[in-house]
Structure formats: structure tokens, C-alpha cells
XYZ file of C-alpha atoms in Angstrom:
440
model
C 103.980 93.366 45.970
C 101.977 96.807 45.724
C 98.356 95.515 47.212
C 101.087 93.975 49.908
C 102.356 97.058 50.565
C 98.968 99.205 50.832
C 97.956 95.965 52.826
C 99.784 96.702 55.326
C 100.011 100.746 54.887
C 95.930 100.341 55.508
C 96.800 97.504 58.993
C 99.531 100.048 59.976
C 96.729 103.441 59.653
C 94.147 101.138 61.782
C 96.746 100.588 64.460
C 97.308 103.930 64.395
C 94.119 105.712 64.377
C 92.666 102.780 67.130
C 96.436 104.024 69.058
C 94.540 107.313 68.983
C 91.472 105.973 70.210
C 92.778 104.311 73.149
C 94.528 107.397 73.643
C 91.847 109.663 73.826
C 89.325 107.332 75.542
C 92.515 106.566 78.530
C 92.545 110.322 78.773
C 88.945 111.313 78.913
C 88.875 108.841 81.945
C 90.859 110.943 84.079
C 88.940 112.006 87.067
C 90.125 115.402 87.015
C 88.819 115.732 90.906
C 86.812 118.515 93.027
C 86.705 119.944 96.445
C 83.820 118.161 98.310
C 81.419 120.184 99.431
C 78.141 118.266 100.001
C 79.603 115.931 101.930
C 76.827 113.220 101.186
C 76.821 109.907 103.034
C 78.884 111.545 105.880
C 77.901 112.146 109.715
C 79.836 113.015 112.721
C 78.292 112.459 116.503
C 78.890 114.915 119.543
C 82.487 115.420 120.507
C 83.986 114.869 124.089
C 85.896 118.079 124.526
C 86.517 117.307 128.363
C 90.212 117.693 129.028
C 92.281 114.691 129.124
C 94.999 113.849 131.351
C 97.871 111.566 131.415
C 98.124 109.344 133.898
C 100.949 109.313 136.324
C 103.625 107.503 135.776
C 105.124 104.325 138.022
C 109.100 104.500 138.346
C 112.075 102.683 138.371
C 114.866 101.759 135.953
C 112.869 98.983 134.083
C 110.006 101.334 133.729
C 112.020 103.687 131.697
C 109.438 104.675 128.381
C 110.931 105.138 125.054
C 111.227 109.140 124.526
C 110.791 108.816 120.909
C 107.039 108.249 119.271
C 106.238 105.700 116.503
C 102.898 108.211 115.965
C 101.239 106.369 112.528
C 102.255 104.246 110.135
C 105.541 105.019 108.875
C 106.348 106.663 112.062
C 105.980 109.754 110.820
C 104.145 112.084 108.457
C 106.422 111.288 105.823
C 106.168 107.565 106.422
C 109.546 106.670 105.431
C 109.280 103.573 107.601
C 112.490 103.539 109.162
C 114.435 105.136 111.746
C 117.992 105.473 110.474
C 119.856 107.347 113.066
C 118.363 104.150 115.890
C 121.634 102.102 116.940
C 120.279 99.590 119.079
C 121.846 96.391 116.870
C 120.581 93.072 116.648
C 117.300 92.036 119.032
C 118.967 90.205 121.364
C 116.148 88.723 123.835
C 112.100 88.254 123.628
C 111.105 89.820 126.314
C 106.855 89.341 126.621
C 104.895 88.080 123.885
C 101.209 88.509 123.728
C 98.522 86.643 121.070
C 95.279 89.340 120.616
C 93.988 86.770 118.569
C 93.109 87.778 114.817
C 96.426 89.197 112.350
C 97.981 92.097 112.288
C 98.122 93.425 108.661
C 100.064 96.545 110.240
C 102.416 97.795 111.978
C 101.507 99.360 115.773
C 102.089 103.081 116.724
C 103.943 104.061 120.235
C 104.660 106.507 122.454
C 104.942 107.214 126.099
C 104.888 103.232 127.739
C 102.152 102.537 125.141
C 101.705 100.125 122.479
C 98.554 100.747 119.998
C 97.175 97.946 117.837
C 94.573 97.295 115.544
C 93.763 93.708 114.577
C 91.823 92.709 111.016
C 88.947 90.986 113.630
C 87.956 94.180 114.698
C 90.037 95.256 117.534
C 91.948 97.926 118.962
C 94.428 97.413 121.981
C 96.475 99.803 124.053
C 99.399 97.657 125.233
C 101.523 98.440 128.141
C 104.889 98.105 126.812
C 107.156 96.657 129.988
C 104.839 93.966 130.437
C 102.509 93.588 127.366
C 99.943 93.726 130.004
C 96.112 94.703 127.703
C 95.917 98.738 129.319
C 92.262 98.372 127.234
C 91.193 97.454 123.951
C 87.622 98.258 121.772
C 85.996 95.670 119.108
C 84.655 97.337 116.018
C 85.048 96.686 111.656
C 88.229 95.060 110.767
C 90.900 97.227 110.945
C 94.034 97.181 108.104
C 95.461 99.712 109.399
C 97.417 102.029 112.286
C 96.732 103.487 115.085
C 96.942 107.652 114.686
C 98.367 108.916 117.705
C 97.010 112.967 118.250
C 98.686 114.142 121.967
C 96.479 112.241 124.267
C 94.287 111.351 121.718
C 93.685 107.953 119.158
C 92.593 108.514 116.166
C 91.156 104.381 114.318
C 90.143 104.034 111.170
C 87.981 100.786 110.167
C 86.259 98.548 107.274
C 82.635 99.477 108.092
C 83.469 103.529 107.305
C 84.234 104.721 111.226
C 86.543 107.059 112.059
C 86.757 107.407 116.263
C 88.769 109.172 118.090
C 89.946 108.236 121.790
C 91.423 109.211 125.282
C 94.118 107.363 124.035
C 95.385 107.068 127.849
C 92.071 104.754 128.774
C 90.447 104.272 125.791
C 87.331 106.675 126.672
C 85.494 107.384 122.893
C 85.510 110.956 122.310
C 83.956 111.910 118.735
C 82.850 109.453 115.873
C 82.716 109.823 111.835
C 81.024 107.646 109.701
C 81.696 107.885 106.312
C 79.975 105.713 103.689
C 82.853 103.743 102.198
C 84.696 101.424 103.661
C 88.417 103.946 105.528
C 91.118 101.314 105.722
C 93.831 104.466 104.909
C 95.757 104.871 107.861
C 95.433 108.154 109.668
C 98.028 110.962 109.641
C 97.842 113.938 112.481
C 99.412 116.913 112.435
C 98.827 119.636 114.808
C 95.094 120.141 115.163
C 93.865 117.755 112.141
C 94.350 114.395 111.292
C 93.458 113.247 107.704
C 92.529 109.726 105.911
C 91.302 108.770 102.602
C 88.518 106.211 101.626
C 87.444 104.002 99.612
C 84.723 106.187 97.521
C 87.637 108.075 96.511
C 87.803 111.516 98.778
C 90.153 112.346 101.567
C 89.444 114.005 104.223
C 90.655 116.507 106.378
C 88.837 116.428 109.915
C 89.310 118.680 113.099
C 91.329 116.527 116.008
C 89.664 117.604 118.987
C 86.174 118.019 117.491
C 85.776 115.242 114.049
C 84.498 118.270 112.267
C 85.437 118.366 108.394
C 87.829 121.022 107.809
C 87.192 119.805 103.838
C 86.748 117.308 101.771
C 88.344 116.286 98.418
C 87.269 113.901 96.115
C 89.747 112.020 93.955
C 87.658 110.136 91.605
C 89.849 107.754 92.315
C 89.266 104.175 95.484
C 91.830 105.205 98.049
C 93.238 102.558 99.639
C 96.310 104.328 100.625
C 97.252 106.138 103.839
C 97.899 109.842 103.081
C 101.813 111.210 103.155
C 103.126 115.315 104.458
C 105.815 117.081 103.649
C 105.320 120.904 104.989
C 102.448 122.269 103.680
C 101.880 119.478 101.229
C 99.790 116.316 101.479
C 99.974 113.770 99.284
C 97.950 110.267 98.361
C 97.548 107.863 95.385
C 94.462 106.275 94.195
C 93.452 102.779 92.195
C 92.398 104.802 89.585
C 96.031 105.464 88.741
C 96.887 109.110 89.978
C 99.055 110.566 92.299
C 97.636 113.666 94.312
C 99.063 116.738 95.836
C 96.814 118.884 97.669
C 97.332 121.998 100.385
C 97.320 120.632 103.334
C 95.653 123.637 104.770
C 92.725 123.909 102.248
C 92.417 121.186 100.546
C 93.041 122.880 97.022
C 95.216 120.696 94.337
C 98.338 121.844 93.608
C 99.418 118.914 90.874
C 98.070 115.342 90.019
C 99.749 112.709 88.524
C 98.363 110.036 86.508
C 100.807 107.050 85.853
C 100.484 104.421 82.698
C 100.886 100.533 82.898
C 100.953 100.484 79.726
C 100.243 101.974 76.558
C 96.500 102.064 76.889
C 95.702 101.350 80.424
C 96.614 102.733 84.216
C 98.732 102.060 86.952
C 97.063 101.273 90.170
C 97.807 101.862 93.529
C 97.546 100.402 96.977
C 101.019 101.330 98.447
C 101.247 104.773 100.101
C 103.478 107.348 98.953
C 107.017 107.650 101.169
C 109.153 111.139 100.379
C 112.775 111.775 101.936
C 111.709 115.893 100.969
C 112.237 115.709 97.494
C 111.114 112.895 95.434
C 107.682 110.489 96.240
C 108.392 106.821 96.130
C 105.646 104.058 95.766
C 104.836 100.457 93.502
C 101.767 99.866 92.013
C 99.553 96.850 92.358
C 101.304 95.566 88.944
C 105.112 96.037 90.363
C 105.775 99.319 89.115
C 108.235 101.372 91.010
C 108.315 104.915 90.077
C 110.081 107.858 91.839
C 108.222 111.427 91.380
C 109.042 115.336 91.882
C 107.358 116.658 95.328
C 107.879 119.360 93.989
C 105.637 119.449 90.418
C 104.587 115.398 90.131
C 106.896 114.839 87.300
C 108.465 111.254 87.050
C 112.240 111.016 88.347
C 112.627 107.895 86.973
C 110.765 103.787 87.366
C 111.926 100.155 87.564
C 109.335 96.995 87.335
C 109.587 93.830 90.146
C 107.666 91.825 87.791
C 105.472 91.549 90.453
C 102.774 92.118 92.206
C 103.297 95.422 94.399
C 101.401 96.233 97.356
C 103.641 97.562 100.133
C 104.754 100.915 100.811
C 108.505 101.871 100.140
C 110.554 102.375 103.391
C 113.444 105.006 102.514
C 116.838 105.765 104.521
C 120.397 106.085 103.874
C 119.373 107.138 100.116
C 117.869 103.942 99.195
C 114.431 102.908 98.941
C 113.721 99.146 100.563
C 110.959 97.147 99.850
C 110.208 93.126 99.148
C 107.870 91.783 96.580
C 105.524 88.588 95.210
C 108.831 87.235 93.596
C 110.705 86.022 96.889
C 112.639 89.118 96.903
C 113.445 91.969 98.940
C 115.898 94.910 96.989
C 117.209 98.045 97.760
C 117.458 100.544 94.519
C 119.370 104.489 94.478
C 116.481 107.191 96.049
C 117.940 109.476 93.059
C 118.267 106.938 90.091
C 116.996 104.095 90.981
C 119.584 101.967 89.995
C 119.406 98.452 91.829
C 122.316 98.607 94.788
C 121.641 94.764 95.593
C 118.533 92.239 95.449
C 118.216 89.226 97.687
C 116.581 86.188 96.893
C 114.372 85.127 100.514
C 111.647 82.891 98.955
C 107.587 83.320 100.043
C 105.587 86.800 99.338
C 106.191 89.978 100.511
C 103.150 91.498 100.983
C 103.554 93.950 103.786
C 106.102 96.250 104.650
C 109.860 96.888 105.758
C 111.610 98.392 107.587
C 114.308 100.191 108.565
C 116.215 100.522 112.063
C 119.785 102.052 111.714
C 122.234 99.748 109.882
C 118.923 96.872 109.281
C 116.208 96.346 107.208
C 113.836 94.278 108.592
C 110.992 92.182 106.702
C 108.615 89.481 106.477
C 106.929 87.155 104.273
C 103.476 85.771 104.209
C 105.211 82.069 104.729
C 105.855 83.010 108.317
C 109.122 84.414 108.641
C 111.148 87.730 109.362
C 114.552 88.716 108.315
C 117.311 91.281 109.572
C 118.875 92.435 106.062
C 121.960 94.201 106.763
C 121.407 98.085 104.430
C 124.228 97.936 102.722
C 124.415 94.949 101.204
C 121.118 93.093 101.921
C 123.488 90.065 103.995
C 120.851 88.155 106.631
C 122.033 88.839 109.714
C 119.194 87.779 111.666
C 116.063 85.393 111.070
C 112.997 84.561 113.200
C 110.071 81.498 112.222
C 107.458 84.129 112.765
C 106.153 86.290 110.184
C 102.712 88.014 107.913
C 102.280 90.522 107.365
C 104.525 94.179 108.484
C 107.011 93.243 110.934
C 106.454 96.012 113.542
C 108.570 99.053 114.968
C 111.564 100.193 116.258
C 112.320 102.816 119.543
C 116.137 103.945 120.921
C 115.376 101.044 123.549
C 113.279 98.078 122.089
C 111.972 96.233 119.133
C 108.711 95.293 119.207
C 107.119 92.876 116.092
C 103.051 92.070 115.766
C 103.450 88.997 113.361
C 100.407 86.116 113.053
C 98.253 87.545 115.581
C 101.552 87.663 118.136
C 102.905 91.125 119.585
C 106.559 90.544 120.998
C 108.038 93.079 122.697
C 112.727 92.122 122.698
C 115.649 93.958 123.755
C 117.899 95.709 120.945
C 121.675 93.768 121.873
C 123.170 97.411 121.702
C 120.291 99.105 123.694
C 120.921 101.662 126.720
C 119.677 98.907 129.197
C 121.036 96.207 127.821
C 124.970 97.826 127.368
C 123.755 99.362 131.420
C 123.382 96.065 132.326
C 126.179 94.381 130.981
C 128.848 97.124 132.681
C 127.078 96.108 136.567
C 127.501 92.679 135.907
C 130.898 93.728 134.775
C 131.674 96.061 137.713
C 129.858 93.245 139.853
C 131.947 90.727 138.504
C 135.642 92.904 139.139
C 134.142 93.750 142.542
C 134.546 89.660 143.623
C 137.739 89.322 141.538
C 139.871 91.803 142.940
C 138.171 91.746 146.498
C 141.270 91.107 149.367
C 141.935 87.438 150.775
C 141.383 87.282 154.309
C 144.208 86.149 155.875
C 143.855 82.968 157.902
C 144.251 83.053 161.727
């Protein structure tokens, strides 16, 4: 008996020692991060800084532009993927559809009557939002990203390491920056600066007008995600399992947090971090769901979906919305992580959802797109086309980018549809109330 006790204690001691060694090496492998002052493998061409003038708009009721822009992936620098205040109802009628010949992994950006779409085949296409005609297009490396609108400029990233600024009205190239790594990160612009990450682990801050680098920070972990901005801070997730908060003016680290997948391994992040102003929300590739304090990085809550996680969470109505490879779409309470509802739709959800008013839109790889009621997850609308991220919403229209096809839809309660219904009702009233002619 004593022999078995000693043997058990010895085994337990070995396990504890092994765990201690694992923790030691795990902690030692954490990249500490630093500002990159050498900028190896980075080159910037000559910038075209001539003034940019927007073209004159044609007039007409049907040419009224949506006034609110969707400037980047997520719709805003916080990457919330939501417009909770918009109430245009469910999609009502499609009014144009255009095929781009290659699948579209990320949703478009929009401003002033022009949609900007990247394709995996390397095209950046500017489309007239009123009729779908091509205004201009450019070809380059693969682009699993959303172009970022920065005033009159459009900032485009690509797999071949090029980040390019175009005149967003006519497609004239203004400057081009080359990084010795892939750039899959969707840029985000605030004021005179634009930010993006690269797979060599560096986060870049670049002047919008010239493409010159203001600062670069080496996180030590591959960046496929897109940085998010809150106030004077910028946040980014990495494949190394880390989340960083930097001062976005000078790149100085405010905090970093490494999140564990298990006792030995760190998590790994493809999804970006979205924020509600207090908390950061993201999903690891192994299916861990995390909420962190934006102020100091401590973990507020964590959950798991038991499936791969690649989609940036959408944030609205005090909830976090996302789909998974298990075919489920979930809504969690933003403050606690409690499951509000979980709806099994089948298929595999890889791209992020977006919220339009009281509806959550999401697409699976099996070519289905759904609108679910945000309150309880009830399916309210379905379209037999999908893959990957469904699209965006404005105050007048839905724009879907599905399986290489861009579609424009009127919302059932959109201003132009309600106005049309009022005109039709008034015309009907005039006909029915007209006095009858007396017979001679």
C-alpha cells in the first residue's frame, strides 16, 4: 500500500513539474511587442497629392443617395457590423444584380452613391449604387478584405503586400505602399491616418494623403484581423493568441493580453475585435468567445461554441451576434455572455453577420442567407444564395455581396417605398373620388 502511495505521489510530482515547465515555456514564448523603427521590407512610392474634386451629381428622385456612409469593414471604426437605429424593414424587392466573376469574401463599403467591392480574384470595383453599372475597376493581388473610405480616397489592401490609395471617384492611383508580407487586414481610416495589419505581425499607421508611415508596431504574432478603434486607442488580435491596445497617435502600448485555449496552448485569432464602447468582443479559431474590458484588458466573460470561429461578432441592442461551423447562430448578452437565443439553421457559417434595425442577417457556405429577428432568433426572411458575409445596409437599401454577385434591394419600409405607396394611394383616391359625368 505504501508503495502505491509513493508511486502516486511521484506521478503527481512529475505532472506538477511538467505543468510548471509548460507554463514556464508558454510564458517565455509570449512576444512582448515593440515599435518597429527599422521598417524592413517596406517601400512607399511617390504620392499624387493633387486636389480631388467630386463629380457633379445628376438630379432625380430615383437618384437620391443614402446619406450615411458604410466606411469600412464593420461600418465604423469600432467594427460593430450594425445599424441598430435603421428601420427599413425586411428586403422587399431587388432592383439590380451584377456578377463580378469571383467570390467576395468581405462585404462592400459605401458612400455617396458608390459601392466599393473587393474580390478574391484581385479586383476592386466601384459600382453605381442606383443601377449597378461599373464606374471603374482595378486589378491586383487577391483581396479578402473590405476597402476603406477616407474622404475622397479609397484605401485597398491585398495579399501581395500592396496597400493602395485611389481617387474613389475615378480610380486614379494616388499612392502605393509595399510590405514584405500579406495584407489581409481591412484598413480603417480616422482623420488623416489609416491603419492596417500584416501577416508578419506588424500593425501600421499611415498618412492617408501620402502613404508615408507614421509608426509601425511589431506584435510578434501574425495579423489577419482588422484593427478596431475606440477614441484614441487601436485594438488588434493576432494568431499568437494576443490582443493589443495601442495609442493610435504614437503606437505606444497601453496593454496586451494573451488568452489561453487550454493549459498549454494559447488561443489564435482570425476574427477582429468589435467594441460597444466599454468591452471588446472576439472569437478564437478554436471557438472560444471572449469579452474583455477595453480599458485594461481583463477578461469579463468567456464562452465556447464548440466549433471553428472565424467571424467577427456583430454588436447591437446589448447583444453579440455570430454564427459558427456547427450551423448555429447565437445571440449572447454583451454584459454577461449569457445565451439569449441559439438557432440551428444548418450549414456552416464562416462570415460575420450584420444587424439592420431589429434583424440579424447572416449567410452560410451552403448558399443560404437569412434574416433573423434579433429579439428571439426567429427566421423572418430567406434567400437561396449565400457565401460569405451577406452585405451592408443604408437608410434606403440593402446591398448584398453573395457568391460573387452584388445585389441591391429596397427595404419594405424604406423611405422611397413608403413614398411610392403614398403616391399610389393618392392616385387611387383621386380616381375613385372623381365626379361622374352627367349624361346629356
